[in-house]
Coordinates of C-alpha atoms and ligand atoms in Angstrom, one line a residue:
M1 CA -0.3 0.1 -0.1
E2 CA 1.3 3.6 -0.5
Y3 CA 2.0 5.9 2.7
Q4 CA 2.4 9.7 2.2
K5 CA 4.4 9.9 5.7
L6 CA 5.0 6.2 6.6
M7 CA 7.4 4.3 4.8
L8 CA 7.3 0.2 5.7
E9 CA 10.1 -2.2 5.0
K10 CA 10.2 -5.6 5.8
Q11 CA 12.9 -8.2 6.8
D12 CA 13.2 -11.8 8.5
R13 CA 9.1 -11.5 9.8
V14 CA 10.0 -7.9 11.1
C15 CA 8.2 -5.1 9.7
L16 CA 9.7 -1.5 10.3
V17 CA 7.3 1.2 10.3
K18 CA 9.2 4.4 10.3
I19 CA 7.2 8.1 10.7
N20 CA 8.5 10.5 8.2
H21 CA 7.4 13.8 8.6
P22 CA 10.9 15.2 10.0
E23 CA 10.4 18.8 9.1
A24 CA 7.7 19.0 12.3
L25 CA 10.2 16.0 14.4
N26 CA 7.1 14.0 12.9
A27 CA 4.3 15.6 14.8
L28 CA 1.2 13.8 14.4
N29 CA -1.2 14.9 12.2
T30 CA -4.9 13.5 11.0
V31 CA -3.2 12.2 7.8
I32 CA -0.4 10.2 9.7
L33 CA -2.9 8.7 12.5
Q34 CA -5.1 7.6 9.4
E35 CA -1.8 6.3 7.9
L36 CA -1.0 4.6 11.0
D37 CA -4.5 3.1 11.4
R38 CA -4.0 1.8 7.9
A39 CA -0.7 0.3 8.2
F40 CA -1.4 -1.6 11.4
D41 CA -4.4 -3.5 9.7
E42 CA -2.0 -4.4 6.8
I43 CA 0.7 -5.5 9.1
A44 CA -2.0 -7.3 11.0
A45 CA -3.1 -9.4 7.9
D46 CA 0.2 -9.8 6.6
P47 CA 1.4 -13.5 6.9
E48 CA 5.0 -12.8 6.5
T49 CA 5.2 -10.4 9.8
D50 CA 5.7 -11.6 13.2
V51 CA 6.9 -8.4 14.9
V52 CA 6.7 -4.7 14.2
I53 CA 9.3 -1.9 14.9
L54 CA 7.9 1.7 15.1
T55 CA 10.0 4.5 14.7
G56 CA 10.6 8.1 13.7
E57 CA 12.6 9.6 11.0
G58 CA 15.4 12.4 11.7
R59 CA 16.4 13.3 15.7
S60 CA 12.7 12.8 16.6
F61 CA 10.4 9.7 17.8
V62 CA 6.9 11.9 17.9
A63 CA 7.0 15.6 19.1
G64 CA 3.8 15.2 20.2
A65 CA 0.0 15.7 18.4
D66 CA 0.1 18.6 15.6
I67 CA 0.1 22.0 17.3
A68 CA -0.9 23.8 14.4
E69 CA -3.9 21.4 13.7
M70 CA -4.8 21.6 17.2
S71 CA -4.6 25.4 17.5
V72 CA -7.5 26.1 15.5
M73 CA -9.8 23.1 17.1
K74 CA -13.1 24.0 18.3
A75 CA -14.4 21.5 21.6
E76 CA -15.8 19.0 19.4
E77 CA -13.5 19.1 16.9
G78 CA -10.7 18.0 19.4
R79 CA -12.5 15.3 21.2
R80 CA -13.1 13.6 18.0
F81 CA -9.2 14.2 17.3
G82 CA -8.8 12.4 20.5
E83 CA -10.7 9.7 19.8
L84 CA -8.9 9.0 16.6
G85 CA -5.8 9.3 18.3
A86 CA -7.2 7.2 21.1
A87 CA -8.4 4.7 18.6
V88 CA -5.4 4.0 16.6
F89 CA -3.2 3.7 19.6
R90 CA -5.5 1.0 21.1
K91 CA -5.4 -0.8 17.7
I92 CA -1.5 -1.0 18.0
E93 CA -1.7 -2.2 22.0
L94 CA -4.2 -4.9 21.2
M95 CA -2.7 -5.8 17.8
A96 CA -1.8 -9.8 17.8
K97 CA 1.9 -8.9 17.0
P98 CA 3.9 -7.8 19.3
V99 CA 5.2 -4.1 18.4
I100 CA 8.7 -2.2 19.8
A101 CA 9.1 1.4 19.9
A102 CA 12.5 2.5 18.9
V103 CA 12.4 5.6 20.6
N104 CA 15.1 7.7 18.7
G105 CA 14.5 11.0 19.9
F106 CA 11.9 13.2 21.3
A107 CA 8.7 11.3 22.5
L108 CA 6.8 14.0 23.5
G109 CA 2.8 14.3 24.4
G110 CA 1.2 12.3 21.9
G111 CA 4.7 10.8 20.8
C112 CA 5.1 9.1 24.4
E113 CA 1.7 8.5 24.3
L114 CA 2.8 6.2 21.3
A115 CA 5.4 4.9 22.5
M116 CA 3.4 3.8 25.7
A117 CA 1.0 2.0 23.2
C118 CA 3.7 -0.7 22.1
D119 CA 4.5 -3.7 23.8
I120 CA 8.3 -3.0 24.7
R121 CA 10.1 0.4 24.6
I122 CA 13.5 0.7 23.7
A123 CA 15.4 4.0 23.9
S124 CA 18.4 6.1 22.5
A125 CA 20.2 7.6 24.6
K126 CA 19.3 10.9 23.3
A127 CA 15.7 10.5 23.5
K128 CA 13.6 12.7 25.8
F129 CA 10.2 11.9 27.3
G130 CA 7.2 13.8 28.3
Q131 CA 3.5 14.6 28.4
P132 CA 3.8 18.7 28.0
E133 CA 0.4 19.1 27.2
V134 CA -1.0 21.2 30.5
G135 CA 1.7 24.0 28.9
L136 CA -0.6 24.2 25.8
G137 CA -3.8 24.2 27.9
I138 CA -4.7 20.6 27.2
T139 CA -4.8 17.3 29.1
P140 CA -3.0 14.5 27.4
G141 CA -5.5 13.0 25.0
F142 CA -4.3 10.0 23.1
S143 CA -4.8 7.9 26.5
G144 CA -1.5 9.1 28.5
T145 CA -3.7 9.8 31.3
Q146 CA -4.6 5.6 31.4
R147 CA -1.2 4.3 30.0
L148 CA 1.1 6.3 32.4
P149 CA -0.3 5.3 35.7
R150 CA -0.5 1.8 34.3
L151 CA 3.3 2.1 33.4
V152 CA 5.4 4.2 36.1
G153 CA 2.3 4.1 39.2
L154 CA 0.1 6.9 40.3
G155 CA 2.2 9.4 41.9
K156 CA 5.1 9.7 39.3
A157 CA 2.5 9.9 36.8
K158 CA 0.5 12.2 38.2
E159 CA 3.9 14.3 38.6
L160 CA 4.9 14.0 35.1
I161 CA 1.5 15.2 33.6
Y162 CA 0.9 18.1 36.1
T163 CA 4.2 19.7 35.8
A164 CA 4.9 18.9 32.2
A165 CA 8.6 17.8 33.1
V166 CA 10.9 16.5 30.0
I167 CA 12.5 13.4 31.6
H168 CA 15.9 12.1 29.5
A169 CA 16.0 8.2 28.9
E170 CA 18.0 7.1 31.7
E171 CA 15.0 8.8 34.0
A172 CA 12.4 7.2 32.2
C173 CA 14.3 4.0 32.2
R174 CA 14.5 4.2 35.8
I175 CA 10.9 4.9 36.4
G176 CA 9.9 1.9 34.3
L177 CA 8.7 4.1 31.3
V178 CA 11.3 2.3 28.9
N179 CA 13.1 -1.2 29.2
K180 CA 16.0 -0.1 27.5
V181 CA 18.2 2.6 27.0
V182 CA 21.3 2.0 24.3
E183 CA 23.6 4.3 22.6
P184 CA 22.0 6.2 19.3
E185 CA 24.1 3.9 17.0
E186 CA 22.9 0.7 18.4
L187 CA 19.1 1.4 18.8
M188 CA 18.1 -0.1 15.2
N189 CA 20.6 -3.2 15.7
E190 CA 19.2 -3.8 19.5
C191 CA 15.9 -3.7 18.6
M192 CA 15.8 -5.7 15.1
A193 CA 17.9 -8.4 17.0
M194 CA 14.9 -8.1 20.1
A195 CA 12.5 -8.3 17.3
K196 CA 14.0 -11.3 15.6
T197 CA 14.5 -13.0 19.1
I198 CA 10.9 -12.9 19.4
A199 CA 10.3 -14.1 15.8
A200 CA 12.1 -16.9 16.5
K201 CA 9.7 -18.1 18.8
A202 CA 6.3 -20.1 18.6
P203 CA 4.1 -17.1 16.8
L204 CA 1.0 -17.9 18.1
A205 CA 2.5 -18.5 21.6
V206 CA 4.0 -15.3 21.4
R207 CA 0.1 -13.9 20.3
Y208 CA -1.6 -15.3 22.8
A209 CA 0.6 -14.5 25.7
K210 CA 0.2 -10.4 24.7
E211 CA -3.4 -11.4 24.7
A212 CA -3.2 -12.7 28.2
I213 CA -1.4 -9.8 29.5
N214 CA -3.3 -7.4 28.0
R215 CA -6.5 -8.9 29.0
G216 CA -5.3 -10.0 32.4
V217 CA -4.1 -6.2 33.5
E218 CA -7.2 -4.9 32.6
T219 CA -9.2 -7.2 35.0
D220 CA -9.2 -9.3 38.5
M221 CA -6.8 -11.8 38.9
D222 CA -9.0 -14.7 38.5
T223 CA -10.4 -13.2 35.6
G224 CA -7.0 -13.0 34.3
I225 CA -6.5 -16.7 35.2
V226 CA -9.4 -17.8 33.5
I227 CA -8.3 -15.9 30.5
E228 CA -4.5 -18.1 30.9
N229 CA -6.0 -21.0 31.2
G230 CA -8.0 -20.7 27.8
L231 CA -5.5 -19.5 25.8
F232 CA -2.9 -21.8 27.3
G233 CA -5.5 -24.5 26.5
L234 CA -5.1 -23.4 22.6
C235 CA -2.0 -23.8 22.6
F236 CA -2.3 -27.5 22.7
A237 CA -4.4 -27.0 19.2
T238 CA -1.3 -25.9 17.7
T239 CA 1.6 -28.2 15.9
D240 CA 4.1 -25.5 17.0
Q241 CA 3.3 -26.5 20.2
K242 CA 4.0 -30.5 18.8
E243 CA 7.4 -29.3 17.6
G244 CA 8.3 -27.5 20.2
M245 CA 8.0 -30.1 22.7
E246 CA 9.4 -32.6 20.3
A247 CA 12.3 -30.3 19.4
F248 CA 13.4 -30.2 23.1
L249 CA 13.1 -34.2 23.6
W250 CA 15.3 -34.6 20.6
K251 CA 17.5 -31.7 21.9
R252 CA 17.5 -30.0 18.4
K253 CA 16.6 -26.7 17.6
P254 CA 12.6 -26.4 17.1
E255 CA 11.2 -25.3 13.6
F256 CA 8.0 -23.3 14.0
K257 CA 5.3 -22.6 11.4
G258 CA 2.9 -20.0 13.3
N259 CA 0.1 -22.8 12.8
Ligands
LIG301 C1 -3.2 14.6 21.7 C2 -1.7 15.0 22.0 C3 -1.3 16.5 22.4 C4 0.2 16.5 22.2 O1 0.7 15.9 22.3 S1 0.3 17.9 22.5 C5 2.0 18.6 22.0 C6 2.8 17.8 22.8 N1 4.3 17.9 22.6 C7 5.2 19.2 22.6 O2 4.6 20.3 23.2 C8 6.1 19.6 21.6 C9 6.5 20.6 21.1 N2 7.5 20.6 20.5 C10 9.0 21.4 21.1 O3 8.7 21.5 22.2 C11 9.8 21.5 20.5 O4 10.1 21.6 19.0 C12 10.9 20.6 20.7 C13 11.7 20.8 22.2 C14 10.6 19.0 20.7 C15 12.5 20.2 20.0 O5 12.8 21.7 20.0 P1 13.6 22.6 19.1 O6 14.8 21.6 19.2 O7 14.1 24.1 19.0 O8 12.7 22.1 17.5 P2 11.7 23.2 16.7 O9 12.3 24.2 16.1 O10 11.0 23.5 17.8 O11 10.9 22.0 15.7 C16 11.2 21.8 14.4 C17 9.8 22.4 13.5 O12 9.2 21.0 14.1 C18 8.0 21.5 14.6 N3 7.2 21.3 15.8 C19 7.5 20.3 16.8 N4 6.8 19.8 17.7 C20 5.7 20.0 16.8 C21 4.2 19.8 17.4 N5 3.9 18.7 18.3 N6 3.2 20.1 16.5 C22 3.5 20.8 15.4 N7 5.0 21.1 14.8 C23 5.7 20.7 16.0 C24 8.1 23.2 15.0 O13 7.2 23.8 15.1 C25 9.4 23.8 14.1 O14 8.6 23.7 12.9 P3 9.1 25.2 11.7 O15 10.7 24.5 11.3 O16 8.1 25.1 11.1 O17 9.3 26.2 13.1

């Protein structure tokens, strides 16, 4: 499919999605949000992709939602813009295939929210994170008020959102907002290595694990355990479960087929 503001590249069952609007530090406008929506539908249906890496072109991951576009919005338009971003990010979060955010620079406002919708965040040592919205007269609007407390805890999330503080990658890692910080020149290698490690595992088992974790954290423990039981059981209907266990018992490498 054709995209104006995204670049998609596939390699070894990994799809790299790059937001390509560097002249505005990859600020998210309506066109980019709609293209992300379309791209993630395409990737979800692509039998050749098991893992996704999401990053930004140039010196920024995403410096937020497009302030110029938002500056002229009235209440109803603002609400609809928030709903669009929230829906696209939820699609990314719930997509069966794991998504790694390769945070190469600014991840502010909608950019931090986009990174949080991904499963795993690996950051360049140069990356900066924050929810600066209250300094613009708005709240976070692409689900940051919901995902940040779940990732870093209530007190830290409130501090970051109320003060609009911008923090460095190391601090983001210390508080649990990112998984790992690497030197800028190592970022894509590191993300690709992790993506390939995941892609070498049984794809359906990885997808069921993602579903169990995602649905489990949104419910109580007993319901979460029931969800896990169901998905664990489904694994035994796959040929990859037979292959994985047979390979272990015969002391050989498994060859997963994704079914
Ligand atoms: C629901 C979600 C809501 C939100 O996300 S609200 C937005 C939250 N984000 C922010 O508040 C960050 C806004 N951007 C900045 O504060 C600064 O940028 C940076 C600190 C990230 C970088 O500063 P520097 O290195 O001096 O670059 P530069 O000259 O400010 O930016 C280069 C070009 O990028 C445009 N740009 C940057 N961020 C945005 C944005 N979020 N929306 C629209 N445009 C943006 C600028 O205006 C400029 O453009 P030009 O060269 O034409 O002057």
